[in-house]
Amino acid sequence: MKTLLTSLVFLYTCLISAQNLIDQQWEINRIFGTAPQQTDFYILQKGGFLSSITLSPNGTFQSYSSGLCAIGNFTITEGTYKKRDDNYIGFHLKDSKSDTSKNMGKYYVHKVSDNEVLLIKSTGNLAKDQQRAVYATVLAPAIVVINNRIYKDPKMTIPSSTPWLERVNKYVTEVLKLSNYEICLVGCDSVLNTIYLVKDSDKEAYSYILEQSSKKNNYALQHLTEDYIQQEIAYWKDFYNKQTK
């Protein structure tokens, strides 16, 4: 059965030139470079998030928060970028405490709509990056829905010293009871949640594993279903449609 999120994949197939990102301010789901191990991709939108990124024509970028707790806009991260070709942009992140910079690698540019673009960390292989773009279009709407909510029904608590892959595999096998699965992608919202997209390879279904820091140096994990995410997307779409009438 086709679900809403599966259907979205077929809508999110067009590309955008990397050049189209330059000299524009985009709102972004997470300040660029602040959580690289939790972020396989970034969501850039024309409205919707409290953080922003601007790629200037001179090859520099700034990513900053413009939330209610901020007095105006203030720079959080900055660095340089280079357009590799129409599909890729490479980034170097400046170290605020020295004159050095960190190579953040290159990102595949994928257009969702005129108002939304995904920057996806490259694997070094175009075909694999295009597959990651498919997964990113499944996970991105969930990140928008989940953004900074606190869910208080953890199914498992794991020490933070446990490597992330071991944490996710433990949850998938012991809670979701899956044996044939793929950990497709990881993303995060602006502050609270890390979200792992897991695919049940037998049923071609997705689960969204949420991970939050909890007390005593632990991570609290739980999951959301495709049905839940679909319901939330439909609710908020209806809500905003009513607001604009």
Tab-separated table of N, CA and C in Angstrom, residues 68-221:
chain	number	residue	atom	x	y	z
A	68	LEU	N	13.957	33.267	19.285
A	68	LEU	CA	13.435	34.299	20.176
A	68	LEU	C	14.403	34.660	21.281
A	69	CYS	N	15.323	33.724	21.591
A	69	CYS	CA	16.263	34.006	22.674
A	69	CYS	C	17.436	34.840	22.183
A	70	ALA	N	17.524	35.069	20.888
A	70	ALA	CA	18.637	35.821	20.326
A	70	ALA	C	18.256	37.284	20.182
A	71	ILE	N	19.244	38.153	20.306
A	71	ILE	CA	19.037	39.569	20.063
A	71	ILE	C	19.474	39.820	18.631
A	72	GLY	N	18.500	39.818	17.717
A	72	GLY	CA	18.845	39.904	16.309
A	72	GLY	C	19.475	38.610	15.834
A	73	ASN	N	20.247	38.693	14.760
A	73	ASN	CA	20.960	37.538	14.227
A	73	ASN	C	22.417	37.587	14.677
A	74	PHE	N	22.956	36.479	15.147
A	74	PHE	CA	24.364	36.463	15.503
A	74	PHE	C	24.995	35.202	14.939
A	75	THR	N	26.220	35.354	14.437
A	75	THR	CA	26.886	34.265	13.758
A	75	THR	C	27.290	33.188	14.740
A	76	ILE	N	26.999	31.938	14.416
A	76	ILE	CA	27.395	30.805	15.221
A	76	ILE	C	28.527	30.046	14.533
A	77	THR	N	28.364	29.717	13.267
A	77	THR	CA	29.428	29.059	12.509
A	77	THR	C	29.647	29.810	11.202
A	78	GLU	N	30.877	29.732	10.709
A	78	GLU	CA	31.195	30.364	9.436
A	78	GLU	C	32.366	29.648	8.795
A	79	GLY	N	32.561	29.906	7.524
A	79	GLY	CA	33.647	29.257	6.808
A	79	GLY	C	33.591	29.584	5.339
A	80	THR	N	34.099	28.668	4.530
A	80	THR	CA	34.124	28.870	3.089
A	80	THR	C	33.443	27.692	2.393
A	81	TYR	N	33.032	27.937	1.170
A	81	TYR	CA	32.428	26.873	0.364
A	81	TYR	C	32.957	26.989	-1.063
A	82	LYS	N	32.841	25.900	-1.803
A	82	LYS	CA	33.235	25.912	-3.208
A	82	LYS	C	32.270	25.046	-3.998
A	83	LYS	N	31.708	25.616	-5.032
A	83	LYS	CA	30.818	24.874	-5.919
A	83	LYS	C	31.664	23.925	-6.763
A	84	ARG	N	31.482	22.606	-6.564
A	84	ARG	CA	32.266	21.613	-7.299
A	84	ARG	C	31.742	21.441	-8.720
A	85	ASP	N	30.420	21.327	-8.847
A	85	ASP	CA	29.729	21.256	-10.136
A	85	ASP	C	28.267	21.550	-9.849
A	86	ASP	N	27.380	21.271	-10.777
A	86	ASP	CA	25.971	21.596	-10.564
A	86	ASP	C	25.330	20.773	-9.450
A	87	ASN	N	25.948	19.643	-9.078
A	87	ASN	CA	25.356	18.744	-8.078
A	87	ASN	C	25.957	18.877	-6.688
A	88	TYR	N	27.153	19.431	-6.562
A	88	TYR	CA	27.878	19.365	-5.292
A	88	TYR	C	28.453	20.714	-4.864
A	89	ILE	N	28.461	20.902	-3.543
A	89	ILE	CA	29.139	22.034	-2.910
A	89	ILE	C	30.030	21.476	-1.801
A	90	GLY	N	31.275	21.934	-1.731
A	90	GLY	CA	32.184	21.550	-0.654
A	90	GLY	C	32.273	22.654	0.390
A	91	PHE	N	32.426	22.272	1.669
A	91	PHE	CA	32.460	23.241	2.763
A	91	PHE	C	33.703	23.052	3.628
A	92	HIS	N	34.268	24.161	4.089
A	92	HIS	CA	35.288	24.179	5.126
A	92	HIS	C	34.757	25.038	6.271
A	93	LEU	N	34.797	24.493	7.476
A	93	LEU	CA	34.267	25.176	8.657
A	93	LEU	C	35.405	25.825	9.432
A	94	LYS	N	35.311	27.105	9.671
A	94	LYS	CA	36.348	27.851	10.379
A	94	LYS	C	36.332	27.525	11.864
A	95	ASP	N	37.523	27.319	12.429
A	95	ASP	CA	37.667	27.131	13.870
A	95	ASP	C	37.659	28.499	14.530
A	96	SER	N	36.675	28.727	15.392
A	96	SER	CA	36.529	30.047	16.010
A	96	SER	C	37.669	30.407	16.951
A	97	LYS	N	38.460	29.403	17.365
A	97	LYS	CA	39.542	29.651	18.311
A	97	LYS	C	40.919	29.733	17.643
A	98	SER	N	40.970	29.539	16.334
A	98	SER	CA	42.252	29.587	15.628
A	98	SER	C	42.001	30.012	14.191
A	99	ASP	N	43.084	30.044	13.422
A	99	ASP	CA	42.961	30.421	12.017
A	99	ASP	C	42.798	29.200	11.112
A	100	THR	N	42.602	28.030	11.708
A	100	THR	CA	42.480	26.806	10.918
A	100	THR	C	41.027	26.571	10.521
A	101	SER	N	40.831	25.624	9.612
A	101	SER	CA	39.481	25.262	9.201
A	101	SER	C	39.396	23.752	9.052
A	102	LYS	N	38.191	23.234	9.197
A	102	LYS	CA	37.949	21.802	9.082
A	102	LYS	C	37.215	21.505	7.788
A	103	ASN	N	37.721	20.514	7.043
A	103	ASN	CA	37.053	20.110	5.811
A	103	ASN	C	35.799	19.315	6.158
A	104	MET	N	34.644	19.846	5.808
A	104	MET	CA	33.370	19.188	6.099
A	104	MET	C	32.941	18.267	4.960
A	105	GLY	N	33.758	18.191	3.896
A	105	GLY	CA	33.427	17.338	2.768
A	105	GLY	C	32.483	18.028	1.807
A	106	LYS	N	31.989	17.277	0.868
A	106	LYS	CA	31.078	17.844	-0.114
A	106	LYS	C	29.656	17.337	0.112
A	107	TYR	N	28.711	18.143	-0.329
A	107	TYR	CA	27.298	17.859	-0.129
A	107	TYR	C	26.573	17.842	-1.473
A	108	TYR	N	25.738	16.831	-1.624
A	108	TYR	CA	24.905	16.685	-2.815
A	108	TYR	C	23.681	17.583	-2.665
A	109	VAL	N	23.381	18.364	-3.690
A	109	VAL	CA	22.281	19.321	-3.645
A	109	VAL	C	21.051	18.714	-4.306
A	110	HIS	N	19.957	18.612	-3.540
A	110	HIS	CA	18.734	17.990	-4.055
A	110	HIS	C	17.548	18.913	-3.817
A	111	LYS	N	16.837	19.224	-4.890
A	111	LYS	CA	15.693	20.120	-4.791
A	111	LYS	C	14.424	19.354	-4.463
A	112	VAL	N	13.724	19.811	-3.446
A	112	VAL	CA	12.406	19.277	-3.105
A	112	VAL	C	11.322	20.119	-3.771
A	113	SER	N	11.467	21.435	-3.659
A	113	SER	CA	10.535	22.372	-4.288
A	113	SER	C	11.269	23.696	-4.424
A	114	ASP	N	10.576	24.712	-4.918
A	114	ASP	CA	11.206	26.030	-5.019
A	114	ASP	C	11.555	26.590	-3.644
A	115	ASN	N	10.889	26.080	-2.616
A	115	ASN	CA	11.085	26.603	-1.260
A	115	ASN	C	11.833	25.645	-0.333
A	116	GLU	N	12.312	24.535	-0.857
A	116	GLU	CA	13.012	23.568	0.000
A	116	GLU	C	14.093	22.823	-0.786
A	117	VAL	N	15.279	22.774	-0.199
A	117	VAL	CA	16.429	22.092	-0.790
A	117	VAL	C	17.101	21.267	0.306
A	118	LEU	N	17.617	20.102	-0.064
A	118	LEU	CA	18.346	19.254	0.873
A	118	LEU	C	19.823	19.252	0.521
A	119	LEU	N	20.664	19.442	1.527
A	119	LEU	CA	22.114	19.287	1.384
A	119	LEU	C	22.483	17.966	2.029
A	120	ILE	N	22.928	17.001	1.219
A	120	ILE	CA	23.141	15.631	1.685
A	120	ILE	C	24.621	15.297	1.663
A	121	LYS	N	25.153	14.877	2.809
A	121	LYS	CA	26.579	14.543	2.898
A	121	LYS	C	26.912	13.445	1.886
A	122	SER	N	27.907	13.702	1.046
A	122	SER	CA	28.210	12.795	-0.048
A	122	SER	C	28.952	11.547	0.424
A	123	THR	N	28.660	10.451	-0.241
A	123	THR	CA	29.384	9.198	-0.021
A	123	THR	C	30.586	9.087	-0.950
A	124	GLY	N	30.665	10.002	-1.924
A	124	GLY	CA	31.698	9.916	-2.945
A	124	GLY	C	31.241	9.200	-4.199
A	125	ASN	N	29.987	8.742	-4.201
A	125	ASN	CA	29.430	8.008	-5.329
A	125	ASN	C	28.082	8.622	-5.686
A	126	LEU	N	27.925	9.072	-6.945
A	126	LEU	CA	26.718	9.789	-7.341
A	126	LEU	C	25.471	8.932	-7.185
A	127	ALA	N	25.527	7.659	-7.598
A	127	ALA	CA	24.351	6.793	-7.499
A	127	ALA	C	23.931	6.607	-6.040
A	128	LYS	N	24.910	6.427	-5.154
A	128	LYS	CA	24.596	6.267	-3.730
A	128	LYS	C	24.045	7.569	-3.147
A	129	ASP	N	24.579	8.694	-3.606
A	129	ASP	CA	24.074	9.981	-3.128
A	129	ASP	C	22.628	10.190	-3.561
A	130	GLN	N	22.296	9.750	-4.771
A	130	GLN	CA	20.918	9.864	-5.245
A	130	GLN	C	19.979	8.974	-4.431
A	131	GLN	N	20.462	7.810	-4.005
A	131	GLN	CA	19.652	6.952	-3.135
A	131	GLN	C	19.479	7.591	-1.766
A	132	ARG	N	20.543	8.209	-1.249
A	132	ARG	CA	20.427	8.922	0.031
A	132	ARG	C	19.434	10.076	-0.078
A	133	ALA	N	19.335	10.668	-1.264
A	133	ALA	CA	18.366	11.735	-1.465
A	133	ALA	C	16.936	11.205	-1.336
A	134	VAL	N	16.700	9.981	-1.829
A	134	VAL	CA	15.387	9.360	-1.669
A	134	VAL	C	15.073	9.180	-0.187
A	135	TYR	N	16.041	8.664	0.567
A	135	TYR	CA	15.830	8.477	1.999
A	135	TYR	C	15.635	9.822	2.710
A	136	ALA	N	16.391	10.829	2.285
A	136	ALA	CA	16.289	12.143	2.922
A	136	ALA	C	14.903	12.746	2.722
A	137	THR	N	14.282	12.496	1.563
A	137	THR	CA	12.943	13.025	1.337
A	137	THR	C	11.888	12.295	2.164
A	138	VAL	N	12.218	11.108	2.659
A	138	VAL	CA	11.329	10.399	3.586
A	138	VAL	C	11.526	10.919	5.010
A	139	LEU	N	12.780	11.178	5.379
A	139	LEU	CA	13.080	11.588	6.754
A	139	LEU	C	12.807	13.072	6.993
A	140	ALA	N	13.011	13.911	5.992
A	140	ALA	CA	12.878	15.358	6.182
A	140	ALA	C	11.504	15.782	6.709
A	141	PRO	N	10.382	15.297	6.150
A	141	PRO	CA	9.089	15.711	6.698
A	141	PRO	C	8.907	15.312	8.165
A	142	ALA	N	9.495	14.177	8.549
A	142	ALA	CA	9.402	13.742	9.945
A	142	ALA	C	10.172	14.685	10.853
A	143	ILE	N	11.345	15.141	10.410
A	143	ILE	CA	12.130	16.085	11.209
A	143	ILE	C	11.356	17.384	11.402
A	144	VAL	N	10.690	17.837	10.349
A	144	VAL	CA	9.897	19.061	10.452
A	144	VAL	C	8.768	18.882	11.457
A	145	VAL	N	8.117	17.728	11.431
A	145	VAL	CA	7.014	17.442	12.356
A	145	VAL	C	7.507	17.289	13.790
A	146	ILE	N	8.613	16.586	13.959
A	146	ILE	CA	9.129	16.264	15.291
A	146	ILE	C	9.783	17.472	15.952
A	147	ASN	N	10.252	18.410	15.179
A	147	ASN	CA	11.168	19.468	15.590
A	147	ASN	C	11.015	19.935	17.040
A	148	ASN	N	11.993	19.505	17.869
A	148	ASN	CA	12.137	19.936	19.268
A	148	ASN	C	10.999	19.535	20.195
A	149	ARG	N	10.173	18.585	19.783
A	149	ARG	CA	9.182	18.066	20.722
A	149	ARG	C	9.858	17.121	21.717
A	150	ILE	N	9.310	17.079	22.905
A	150	ILE	CA	9.785	16.142	23.920
A	150	ILE	C	8.788	14.991	24.015
A	151	TYR	N	9.238	13.802	23.661
A	151	TYR	CA	8.405	12.610	23.754
A	151	TYR	C	8.807	11.852	25.020
A	152	LYS	N	7.826	11.583	25.888
A	152	LYS	CA	8.138	11.062	27.220
A	152	LYS	C	7.755	9.602	27.388
A	153	ASP	N	7.980	8.821	26.373
A	153	ASP	CA	7.648	7.402	26.473
A	153	ASP	C	8.786	6.542	25.918
A	154	PRO	N	9.985	6.652	26.504
A	154	PRO	CA	11.121	5.873	25.988
A	154	PRO	C	10.903	4.375	26.168
A	155	LYS	N	11.317	3.614	25.161
A	155	LYS	CA	11.208	2.160	25.205
A	155	LYS	C	12.509	1.516	25.672
A	156	MET	N	13.597	2.306	25.624
A	156	MET	CA	14.892	1.755	25.999
A	156	MET	C	15.820	2.894	26.417
A	157	THR	N	16.627	2.633	27.426
A	157	THR	CA	17.649	3.580	27.867
A	157	THR	C	19.009	2.909	27.753
A	158	ILE	N	19.952	3.589	27.109
A	158	ILE	CA	21.267	3.009	26.825
A	158	ILE	C	22.344	3.997	27.255
A	159	PRO	N	23.421	3.533	27.905
A	159	PRO	CA	24.505	4.442	28.302
A	159	PRO	C	25.067	5.212	27.118
A	160	SER	N	25.368	6.487	27.329
A	160	SER	CA	25.866	7.326	26.245
A	160	SER	C	27.244	6.894	25.762
A	161	SER	N	27.947	6.085	26.551
A	161	SER	CA	29.256	5.579	26.139
A	161	SER	C	29.146	4.507	25.043
A	162	THR	N	27.954	3.980	24.835
A	162	THR	CA	27.728	2.970	23.798
A	162	THR	C	27.765	3.627	22.425
A	163	PRO	N	28.546	3.118	21.475
A	163	PRO	CA	28.590	3.712	20.128
A	163	PRO	C	27.203	3.790	19.496
A	164	TRP	N	27.004	4.799	18.674
A	164	TRP	CA	25.668	5.063	18.126
A	164	TRP	C	25.129	3.880	17.328
A	165	LEU	N	25.976	3.234	16.538
A	165	LEU	CA	25.498	2.126	15.716
A	165	LEU	C	25.047	0.957	16.584
A	166	GLU	N	25.765	0.722	17.665
A	166	GLU	CA	25.376	-0.339	18.593
A	166	GLU	C	24.056	-0.001	19.276
A	167	ARG	N	23.854	1.270	19.599
A	167	ARG	CA	22.595	1.687	20.230
A	167	ARG	C	21.412	1.433	19.293
A	168	VAL	N	21.566	1.846	18.049
A	168	VAL	CA	20.462	1.705	17.097
A	168	VAL	C	20.190	0.237	16.801
A	169	ASN	N	21.240	-0.533	16.570
A	169	ASN	CA	21.039	-1.962	16.290
A	169	ASN	C	20.354	-2.677	17.456
A	170	LYS	N	20.725	-2.312	18.662
A	170	LYS	CA	20.112	-2.919	19.849
A	170	LYS	C	18.618	-2.607	19.900
A	171	TYR	N	18.273	-1.360	19.613
A	171	TYR	CA	16.866	-0.974	19.634
A	171	TYR	C	16.077	-1.687	18.532
A	172	VAL	N	16.650	-1.722	17.350
A	172	VAL	CA	15.948	-2.318	16.212
A	172	VAL	C	15.687	-3.802	16.449
A	173	THR	N	16.677	-4.508	16.952
A	173	THR	CA	16.518	-5.955	17.123
A	173	THR	C	15.688	-6.316	18.353
A	174	GLU	N	15.802	-5.534	19.439
A	174	GLU	CA	15.122	-5.895	20.674
A	174	GLU	C	13.736	-5.268	20.824
A	175	VAL	N	13.533	-4.085	20.277
A	175	VAL	CA	12.232	-3.412	20.411
A	175	VAL	C	11.396	-3.562	19.135
A	176	LEU	N	11.990	-3.226	17.996
A	176	LEU	CA	11.246	-3.366	16.739
A	176	LEU	C	11.186	-4.810	16.247
A	177	LYS	N	12.073	-5.645	16.781
A	177	LYS	CA	12.089	-7.077	16.451
A	177	LYS	C	12.341	-7.329	14.964
A	178	LEU	N	13.242	-6.554	14.384
A	178	LEU	CA	13.571	-6.724	12.975
A	178	LEU	C	14.892	-7.471	12.832
A	179	SER	N	14.975	-8.284	11.816
A	179	SER	CA	16.221	-8.995	11.521
A	179	SER	C	16.783	-8.608	10.155
A	180	ASN	N	15.906	-8.183	9.265
A	180	ASN	CA	16.324	-7.782	7.921
A	180	ASN	C	15.971	-6.306	7.745
A	181	TYR	N	16.941	-5.442	7.981
A	181	TYR	CA	16.660	-4.015	8.004
A	181	TYR	C	17.883	-3.225	7.540
A	182	GLU	N	17.638	-1.950	7.280
A	182	GLU	CA	18.699	-1.033	6.874
A	182	GLU	C	18.577	0.255	7.675
A	183	ILE	N	19.689	0.714	8.244
A	183	ILE	CA	19.726	2.037	8.863
A	183	ILE	C	20.059	3.016	7.742
A	184	CYS	N	19.064	3.711	7.274
A	184	CYS	CA	19.197	4.461	6.022
A	184	CYS	C	19.920	5.789	6.180
A	185	LEU	N	19.576	6.540	7.234
A	185	LEU	CA	20.048	7.908	7.337
A	185	LEU	C	19.818	8.403	8.755
A	186	VAL	N	20.601	9.398	9.159
A	186	VAL	CA	20.386	10.029	10.462
A	186	VAL	C	20.277	11.533	10.262
A	187	GLY	N	19.342	12.126	10.986
A	187	GLY	CA	19.164	13.568	10.948
A	187	GLY	C	18.835	14.076	12.332
A	188	CYS	N	18.708	15.382	12.466
A	188	CYS	CA	18.371	15.932	13.786
A	188	CYS	C	17.607	17.232	13.618
A	189	ASP	N	16.865	17.580	14.677
A	189	ASP	CA	16.211	18.872	14.676
A	189	ASP	C	17.171	19.892	15.272
A	190	SER	N	16.676	21.065	15.612
A	190	SER	CA	17.596	22.140	15.980
A	190	SER	C	18.269	21.947	17.329
A	191	VAL	N	17.648	21.187	18.244
A	191	VAL	CA	18.222	21.061	19.587
A	191	VAL	C	18.120	19.653	20.163
A	192	LEU	N	16.917	19.090	20.227
A	192	LEU	CA	16.653	17.978	21.134
A	192	LEU	C	16.860	16.586	20.550
A	193	ASN	N	16.342	16.346	19.366
A	193	ASN	CA	16.193	14.979	18.881
A	193	ASN	C	17.176	14.604	17.784
A	194	THR	N	17.747	13.403	17.905
A	194	THR	CA	18.404	12.742	16.794
A	194	THR	C	17.433	11.693	16.279
A	195	ILE	N	17.253	11.638	14.952
A	195	ILE	CA	16.255	10.735	14.369
A	195	ILE	C	16.935	9.824	13.356
A	196	TYR	N	16.805	8.515	13.572
A	196	TYR	CA	17.361	7.517	12.661
A	196	TYR	C	16.235	6.942	11.816
A	197	LEU	N	16.439	6.938	10.506
A	197	LEU	CA	15.473	6.331	9.606
A	197	LEU	C	15.870	4.879	9.380
A	198	VAL	N	14.969	3.952	9.748
A	198	VAL	CA	15.227	2.518	9.621
A	198	VAL	C	14.193	1.905	8.688
A	199	LYS	N	14.666	1.119	7.750
A	199	LYS	CA	13.774	0.491	6.774
A	199	LYS	C	13.663	-1.001	7.038
A	200	ASP	N	12.449	-1.473	7.191
A	200	ASP	CA	12.162	-2.909	7.267
A	200	ASP	C	12.211	-3.443	5.841
A	201	SER	N	13.265	-4.169	5.530
A	201	SER	CA	13.481	-4.609	4.147
A	201	SER	C	12.469	-5.649	3.695
A	202	ASP	N	11.838	-6.339	4.625
A	202	ASP	CA	10.829	-7.337	4.260
A	202	ASP	C	9.497	-6.681	3.897
A	203	LYS	N	9.108	-5.675	4.664
A	203	LYS	CA	7.812	-5.034	4.460
A	203	LYS	C	7.902	-3.716	3.694
A	204	GLU	N	9.137	-3.274	3.387
A	204	GLU	CA	9.330	-1.998	2.703
A	204	GLU	C	8.664	-0.864	3.488
A	205	ALA	N	8.813	-0.916	4.817
A	205	ALA	CA	8.210	0.083	5.696
A	205	ALA	C	9.302	0.767	6.498
A	206	TYR	N	9.006	2.006	6.917
A	206	TYR	CA	9.985	2.800	7.650
A	206	TYR	C	9.561	2.996	9.106
A	207	SER	N	10.551	3.084	9.976
A	207	SER	CA	10.359	3.511	11.357
A	207	SER	C	11.328	4.655	11.632
A	208	TYR	N	10.937	5.507	12.572
A	208	TYR	CA	11.734	6.674	12.933
A	208	TYR	C	12.140	6.528	14.394
A	209	ILE	N	13.414	6.260	14.643
A	209	ILE	CA	13.895	6.084	16.014
A	209	ILE	C	14.367	7.426	16.547
A	210	LEU	N	13.749	7.872	17.636
A	210	LEU	CA	14.120	9.128	18.281
A	210	LEU	C	15.073	8.855	19.431
A	211	GLU	N	16.100	9.673	19.516
A	211	GLU	CA	17.087	9.539	20.593
A	211	GLU	C	17.294	10.904	21.245
A	212	GLN	N	17.153	10.924	22.571
A	212	GLN	CA	17.369	12.142	23.335
A	212	GLN	C	18.298	11.853	24.507
A	213	SER	N	19.090	12.851	24.875
A	213	SER	CA	19.911	12.721	26.082
A	213	SER	C	18.994	12.687	27.296
A	214	SER	N	19.328	11.827	28.239
A	214	SER	CA	18.532	11.746	29.458
A	214	SER	C	19.465	11.828	30.661
A	215	LYS	N	18.937	11.606	31.832
A	215	LYS	CA	19.715	11.731	33.055
A	215	LYS	C	20.770	10.630	33.171
A	216	LYS	N	21.794	10.903	33.947
A	216	LYS	CA	22.840	9.929	34.280
A	216	LYS	C	23.592	9.437	33.048
A	217	ASN	N	23.857	10.378	32.105
A	217	ASN	CA	24.658	10.063	30.923
A	217	ASN	C	24.094	8.906	30.112
A	218	ASN	N	22.790	8.920	29.942
A	218	ASN	CA	22.125	7.897	29.139
A	218	ASN	C	21.430	8.532	27.936
A	219	TYR	N	21.105	7.687	26.970
A	219	TYR	CA	20.232	8.084	25.871
A	219	TYR	C	18.906	7.358	26.035
A	220	ALA	N	17.822	8.103	25.834
A	220	ALA	CA	16.486	7.519	25.841
A	220	ALA	C	16.022	7.359	24.398
A	221	LEU	N	15.600	6.145	24.050
A	221	LEU	CA	15.190	5.851	22.677
A	221	LEU	C	13.736	5.401	22.632
